[in-house]
Short mmCIF file of C-alpha atoms in Angstrom, two decimals:
data_model
loop_
_atom_site.label_atom_id
_atom_site.label_comp_id
_atom_site.label_asym_id
_atom_site.label_seq_id
_atom_site.Cartn_x
_atom_site.Cartn_y
_atom_site.Cartn_z
CA MET A 67 15.87 -10.76 -5.48
CA ASP A 68 19.03 -8.17 -6.87
CA ASN A 69 20.68 -5.37 -5.16
CA GLY A 70 20.45 -2.60 -7.02
CA GLN A 71 23.23 0.32 -6.79
CA PRO A 72 23.01 2.35 -3.70
CA HIS A 73 21.42 5.74 -3.53
CA ALA A 74 22.67 7.67 -0.85
CA ALA A 75 21.95 5.88 2.57
CA VAL A 76 19.10 3.95 0.85
CA ARG A 77 20.03 0.70 -1.14
CA GLN A 78 17.75 -0.06 -3.88
CA LEU A 79 16.64 -3.36 -4.58
CA ARG A 80 15.40 -4.45 -7.85
CA TYR A 81 13.25 -7.69 -8.74
CA ALA A 82 15.42 -10.02 -10.46
CA PRO A 83 14.47 -13.59 -9.73
CA ALA A 84 16.91 -16.48 -10.08
CA PRO A 85 17.51 -17.91 -13.55
CA GLY A 86 14.48 -20.21 -14.13
CA ALA A 87 12.39 -18.36 -11.40
CA GLY A 88 10.68 -15.77 -13.67
CA LEU A 89 7.30 -16.39 -12.43
CA GLY A 90 6.53 -12.90 -11.05
CA VAL A 91 6.54 -14.09 -7.48
CA GLU A 92 9.47 -15.92 -5.19
CA VAL A 93 8.78 -17.94 -1.99
CA LEU A 94 11.94 -17.62 0.33
CA GLY A 95 12.17 -17.89 4.07
CA PHE A 96 13.98 -15.79 6.59
CA GLU A 97 16.45 -18.62 7.05
CA GLN A 98 17.14 -18.38 3.27
CA LEU A 99 17.40 -14.60 3.57
CA ARG A 100 20.02 -15.05 6.41
CA ARG A 101 22.10 -17.22 4.37
CA MET A 102 22.03 -14.93 1.41
CA ASP A 103 23.20 -11.82 3.17
CA PRO A 104 26.11 -12.76 5.42
CA GLU A 105 27.06 -9.37 5.39
CA ARG A 106 23.63 -8.34 7.38
CA ARG A 107 22.99 -5.75 4.76
CA ARG A 108 19.20 -6.40 5.67
CA THR A 109 19.78 -4.25 8.76
CA ARG A 110 20.37 -1.13 6.84
CA PRO A 111 17.67 0.94 4.82
CA GLN A 112 16.63 -0.57 1.75
CA ARG A 113 13.87 0.40 -0.89
CA PRO A 114 12.51 -2.61 -3.07
CA ASP A 115 10.64 -2.32 -6.37
CA PHE A 116 8.68 -4.96 -5.41
CA HIS A 117 6.32 -6.12 -2.76
CA VAL A 118 7.38 -8.41 0.38
CA LEU A 119 5.11 -10.33 2.27
CA ALA A 120 6.15 -12.09 5.27
CA LEU A 121 4.46 -14.30 7.94
CA VAL A 122 6.40 -15.27 11.25
CA ARG A 123 5.97 -18.77 12.12
CA SER A 124 8.27 -18.79 14.92
CA GLY A 125 10.51 -17.04 16.94
CA GLU A 126 10.91 -12.85 17.79
CA GLY A 127 12.64 -10.02 16.20
CA ARG A 128 12.14 -6.48 15.02
CA HIS A 129 11.23 -4.60 12.11
CA THR A 130 11.35 -0.93 10.85
CA ALA A 131 9.26 0.52 8.01
CA ASP A 132 9.56 4.17 7.10
CA PHE A 133 9.36 5.62 10.48
CA SER A 134 8.09 3.09 12.73
CA ASP A 135 9.46 0.24 14.83
CA HIS A 136 7.67 -3.03 15.06
CA LEU A 137 8.10 -5.96 17.05
CA LEU A 138 7.90 -9.37 15.35
CA ARG A 139 6.78 -12.37 17.13
CA PRO A 140 4.34 -15.84 15.79
CA GLY A 141 1.63 -14.59 14.06
CA SER A 142 3.10 -11.12 12.95
CA VAL A 143 2.52 -10.31 9.21
CA VAL A 144 4.85 -7.80 7.51
CA TRP A 145 3.64 -6.28 4.07
CA ILE A 146 6.13 -4.28 2.37
CA ARG A 147 5.22 -2.25 -0.69
CA PRO A 148 7.18 -1.12 -3.42
CA GLY A 149 9.01 2.12 -2.62
CA THR A 150 8.91 1.75 1.05
CA VAL A 151 12.05 2.26 3.25
CA HIS A 152 12.63 -0.46 5.48
CA ARG A 153 14.89 -2.75 7.22
CA TRP A 154 15.03 -6.12 8.88
CA THR A 155 16.32 -4.48 12.37
CA ASP A 156 16.67 -8.16 14.05
CA ILE A 157 15.62 -11.52 12.41
CA ASP A 158 18.38 -13.63 13.64
CA ARG A 159 15.77 -15.98 15.56
CA VAL A 160 12.77 -15.26 13.22
CA ASP A 161 11.49 -18.19 10.73
CA GLY A 162 8.52 -18.24 8.56
CA PRO A 163 7.97 -17.67 4.79
CA LEU A 164 9.00 -14.32 2.84
CA ILE A 165 7.05 -13.96 -0.37
CA LEU A 166 8.25 -11.44 -3.16
CA PHE A 167 6.27 -10.55 -5.94
CA GLU A 168 5.84 -7.93 -9.01
CA PRO A 169 3.82 -4.99 -8.50
CA ASP A 170 1.20 -6.19 -10.94
CA PHE A 171 1.32 -9.82 -10.23
CA LEU A 172 -1.86 -9.76 -7.91
CA ALA A 173 -4.15 -7.70 -10.37
CA THR A 174 -3.34 -7.91 -13.89
CA PRO A 175 -5.87 -9.46 -15.87
CA ASP A 176 -3.54 -11.23 -18.04
CA THR A 177 -1.59 -12.70 -15.41
CA LEU A 178 -4.85 -14.17 -13.80
CA THR A 179 -6.45 -15.41 -16.95
CA ALA A 180 -7.19 -19.24 -16.25
CA PRO A 181 -8.66 -22.12 -17.93
CA ALA A 182 -12.56 -22.47 -17.52
CA VAL A 183 -12.02 -25.23 -15.09
CA LEU A 184 -10.26 -22.69 -12.59
CA SER A 185 -12.26 -19.38 -13.36
CA PRO A 186 -10.90 -16.66 -11.12
CA PRO A 187 -12.71 -15.53 -8.27
CA ASP A 188 -13.87 -11.91 -8.42
CA VAL A 189 -11.31 -10.70 -6.02
CA LEU A 190 -8.79 -11.45 -8.73
CA THR A 191 -10.88 -9.84 -11.60
CA ALA A 192 -12.36 -6.88 -9.95
CA PRO A 193 -11.25 -4.47 -7.40
CA GLY A 194 -11.48 -5.93 -3.83
CA PRO A 195 -9.63 -6.32 -0.63
CA ALA A 196 -6.40 -8.00 -2.03
CA PRO A 197 -5.41 -5.64 -4.87
CA HIS A 198 -6.98 -2.69 -3.22
CA THR A 199 -4.63 -3.38 0.05
CA ALA A 200 -1.70 -3.97 -2.18
CA ALA A 201 -2.02 -0.82 -4.08
CA ASP A 202 -2.48 1.38 -0.91
CA PRO A 203 0.72 3.53 -0.54
CA PHE A 204 -0.41 4.13 3.06
CA GLY A 205 -1.73 0.78 4.25
CA SER A 206 -0.83 -1.06 7.26
CA MET A 207 2.69 -2.83 7.11
CA THR A 208 2.57 -4.98 10.33
CA TRP A 209 -0.27 -6.42 12.15
CA GLN A 210 -0.94 -9.79 14.39
CA LEU A 211 -2.84 -12.88 13.53
CA ASP A 212 -3.67 -15.28 16.37
CA GLY A 213 -5.58 -18.44 16.63
CA ARG A 214 -7.42 -19.75 13.58
CA PRO A 215 -6.85 -17.01 11.16
CA ARG A 216 -2.92 -17.61 12.04
CA GLU A 217 -3.36 -21.31 11.22
CA LEU A 218 -5.23 -20.78 7.97
CA ALA A 219 -2.70 -18.24 6.74
CA VAL A 220 0.21 -20.67 7.33
CA LEU A 221 -1.68 -23.26 5.68
CA ALA A 222 -2.07 -20.89 2.55
CA ALA A 223 1.41 -19.81 2.48
CA ASP A 224 2.54 -23.46 2.81
CA HIS A 225 0.52 -24.24 -0.26
CA LEU A 226 2.08 -21.49 -2.11
CA ALA A 227 5.61 -22.61 -1.39
CA ALA A 228 4.79 -26.26 -2.47
CA GLU A 229 3.46 -25.29 -6.12
CA TYR A 230 6.30 -22.55 -6.35
CA THR A 231 8.84 -25.30 -5.49
CA ALA A 232 6.97 -27.82 -7.90
CA ALA A 233 7.16 -24.98 -10.71
CA LEU A 234 10.97 -24.55 -10.33
CA ALA A 235 11.36 -28.28 -10.42
CA HIS A 236 9.17 -28.67 -13.34
CA PRO A 237 9.21 -25.47 -15.38
CA ALA A 238 7.35 -27.19 -18.39
CA ALA A 239 4.25 -27.75 -15.97
CA ALA A 240 4.51 -24.07 -14.20
CA SER A 241 1.59 -21.98 -14.00
CA PRO A 242 1.79 -18.29 -12.97
CA GLN A 243 -1.89 -17.98 -13.10
CA LEU A 244 -1.90 -20.69 -10.45
CA LEU A 245 0.65 -19.11 -8.20
CA ALA A 246 -1.40 -15.73 -8.50
CA HIS A 247 -4.56 -17.49 -7.42
CA LEU A 248 -2.62 -18.89 -4.43
CA LEU A 249 -1.14 -15.57 -3.49
CA ALA A 250 -4.53 -13.75 -3.60
CA ALA A 251 -5.76 -16.46 -1.31
CA LEU A 252 -2.79 -16.35 1.00
CA VAL A 253 -3.09 -12.04 0.98
CA LEU A 254 -6.90 -12.81 1.75
CA ARG A 255 -6.17 -15.20 4.61
CA ALA A 256 -3.33 -12.82 5.86
CA LEU A 257 -5.29 -9.55 6.06
CA PRO A 258 -6.08 -8.15 9.38
CA ALA A 259 -9.31 -9.16 11.00
CA GLU A 260 -10.96 -5.80 10.24
CA PRO A 261 -8.80 -4.49 7.05
CA ALA A 262 -9.38 -1.03 5.73
CA PRO A 263 -12.81 -1.46 3.70
CA ALA A 264 -12.09 -1.62 -0.04
CA PRO A 265 -14.38 0.38 -2.21
CA ALA A 266 -17.18 -1.09 -4.11
CA GLY A 267 -15.40 -2.77 -7.03
CA ARG A 268 -17.78 -1.98 -9.66
CA SER A 269 -18.63 1.75 -8.66
CA ARG A 270 -17.61 4.58 -10.99
CA ASP A 271 -16.23 6.49 -7.88
CA HIS A 272 -13.63 3.48 -7.37
CA GLU A 273 -12.60 3.36 -11.08
CA VAL A 274 -12.16 7.34 -10.68
CA PHE A 275 -9.89 6.86 -7.58
CA ARG A 276 -7.83 4.02 -8.97
CA HIS A 277 -7.17 6.01 -12.04
CA TYR A 278 -6.12 8.87 -9.63
CA ARG A 279 -3.96 7.07 -7.10
CA ALA A 280 -1.93 5.48 -10.40
CA ALA A 281 -1.54 9.06 -11.76
CA VAL A 282 -0.55 10.48 -8.36
CA GLU A 283 2.07 7.54 -7.92
CA ARG A 284 3.39 8.26 -11.27
CA ASP A 285 3.71 12.03 -10.99
CA PHE A 286 3.44 13.43 -7.53
CA ALA A 287 7.27 14.38 -7.57
CA VAL A 288 6.53 16.61 -10.71
CA HIS A 289 2.80 17.89 -10.36
CA HIS A 290 1.28 19.06 -7.00
CA ASP A 291 -2.03 20.51 -8.22
CA VAL A 292 -4.97 18.44 -8.52
CA GLU A 293 -6.20 20.25 -11.34
CA HIS A 294 -3.29 18.92 -13.52
CA TYR A 295 -4.60 15.12 -12.59
CA ALA A 296 -8.32 16.18 -13.22
CA ARG A 297 -7.23 17.20 -16.88
CA ALA A 298 -5.09 14.05 -17.52
CA LEU A 299 -7.79 11.83 -16.42
CA GLY A 300 -10.64 13.69 -17.97
CA TYR A 301 -12.39 14.43 -14.82
CA ASP A 302 -13.35 17.57 -12.87
CA ARG A 303 -11.71 18.29 -9.64
CA ARG A 304 -14.90 17.77 -7.64
CA THR A 305 -15.34 14.44 -9.23
CA LEU A 306 -11.55 13.37 -8.02
CA THR A 307 -12.29 14.67 -4.35
CA ARG A 308 -15.62 13.00 -4.01
CA ALA A 309 -14.07 9.36 -5.42
CA THR A 310 -10.64 10.00 -3.15
CA ARG A 311 -12.91 10.79 -0.21
CA ALA A 312 -15.37 7.73 -0.84
CA ALA A 313 -12.20 5.40 -0.96
CA THR A 314 -9.85 6.73 1.69
CA GLY A 315 -11.44 9.45 3.85
CA LEU A 316 -9.35 12.31 2.35
CA GLY A 317 -9.93 14.68 -0.13
CA ALA A 318 -7.94 14.56 -3.49
CA LYS A 319 -5.57 17.24 -2.48
CA GLN A 320 -5.26 15.88 0.86
CA PHE A 321 -4.15 12.33 -0.55
CA LEU A 322 -1.80 13.93 -3.05
CA ASP A 323 -0.27 16.13 -0.16
CA ARG A 324 0.16 13.17 2.03
CA ARG A 325 1.95 11.12 -0.68
CA ILE A 326 4.53 14.12 -1.30
CA LEU A 327 4.85 14.32 2.22
CA LEU A 328 5.53 10.69 2.62
CA GLU A 329 8.41 10.92 0.03
CA THR A 330 9.95 13.84 1.69
CA GLN A 331 10.03 12.15 4.98
CA ARG A 332 11.92 9.15 3.34
CA LEU A 333 14.45 11.52 1.78
CA LEU A 334 15.10 13.34 4.89
CA ALA A 335 15.23 10.44 7.26
CA HIS A 336 17.22 7.95 5.19
CA THR A 337 19.39 10.04 2.91
CA GLY A 338 22.25 12.74 3.78
CA LEU A 339 20.81 14.82 0.92
CA PRO A 340 20.37 18.56 2.17
CA ALA A 341 16.47 19.56 2.79
CA ALA A 342 16.80 21.69 -0.25
CA ARG A 343 17.89 18.83 -2.34
CA CYS A 344 15.37 16.88 -0.96
CA ALA A 345 12.53 19.50 -1.92
CA GLU A 346 13.87 19.33 -5.35
CA ARG A 347 13.40 15.62 -5.51
CA VAL A 348 9.77 16.04 -4.74
CA GLY A 349 9.03 18.90 -7.25
CA PHE A 350 9.79 22.01 -5.12
CA THR A 351 11.51 24.64 -6.94
CA ASP A 352 11.27 27.07 -3.98
CA ALA A 353 13.08 26.38 -0.69
CA ALA A 354 10.51 28.78 1.28
CA ASN A 355 7.53 27.09 -0.09
CA PHE A 356 8.83 23.45 0.55
CA THR A 357 9.53 24.52 4.30
CA ALA A 358 5.89 25.95 4.37
CA PHE A 359 4.60 22.77 3.41
CA PHE A 360 6.48 20.43 5.14
CA GLN A 361 5.51 22.45 8.48
CA ARG A 362 1.97 22.82 7.70
CA GLN A 363 1.93 18.99 7.49
CA THR A 364 4.05 18.12 10.18
CA GLY A 365 4.41 20.99 12.71
CA LEU A 366 8.08 21.30 12.21
CA PRO A 367 10.57 22.29 9.88
CA PRO A 368 12.28 19.70 7.53
CA ASN A 369 15.74 19.99 9.45
CA ARG A 370 14.33 19.81 13.05
CA TRP A 371 12.00 17.01 12.00
CA ARG A 372 15.09 15.21 10.50
CA SER A 373 16.74 15.85 13.88
CA THR A 374 13.97 13.74 15.54
CA ARG A 375 14.88 10.57 13.56
CA SER A 376 17.03 8.02 14.93
CA GLY A 377 20.77 8.69 14.03
CA ARG A 378 20.38 11.87 12.70
#
């Protein structure tokens, strides 16, 4: 993990593993994070470009992701997706594994190709709960596991940690494919008891939605019209709307607007940029149009919404 250059009030974190640990995944712990951060920068807003998956084994604390504060206790799971603004508000007494991994490590077919003796399960090679949850920009970031599910998640995390440690000790025998399998197993064990259902893996609608979601993530700060995405992807608007609704319950335009709004709220809440500059960052050239969009989505003008955030 590397600390990127600060941008306004939010520190950008780039995925930069330690020398010899370029496996696409790192397994740390809360205790190690505290040792690495004597200045307690973890308590200030930060924005990683990688996934962070944490499982609280013991202790209590607090974590803030985007605009919600969460209590951490034994069995708490935290999943910070790339681009999420978050901070470890209080983890002084928290213990447990902390897994960092690159955005495509869980779902890239090349990464997951394995010898015939270890053919990858469908959840890795086809869209399923693990990659679907990883790619969901609006997915839950904190939930609770108790009883047997918690025990199995801890075992899965321990197995991943053991293989990761072995890979560092013996680089010639390191297997990113094996680590990817174990990470996927951990994700499946750590998902909430009733996760948001993933769309049918091999349906055309899901393929359409996956393409649309990726395009939105790439271009939402430039293009605000669904027609642009339809043309770029070779679909008509109705196809995008049907596929997006099947996957998320939202229409294509609602999904796009929600992503634009989320980024705008991050800028308003975590930077000192004037509202007009925040508008420019997400592709609005007219301040009045931006204000109308924001108020339609939240019920408040941008600056009034900002004033409701802590510390603003």
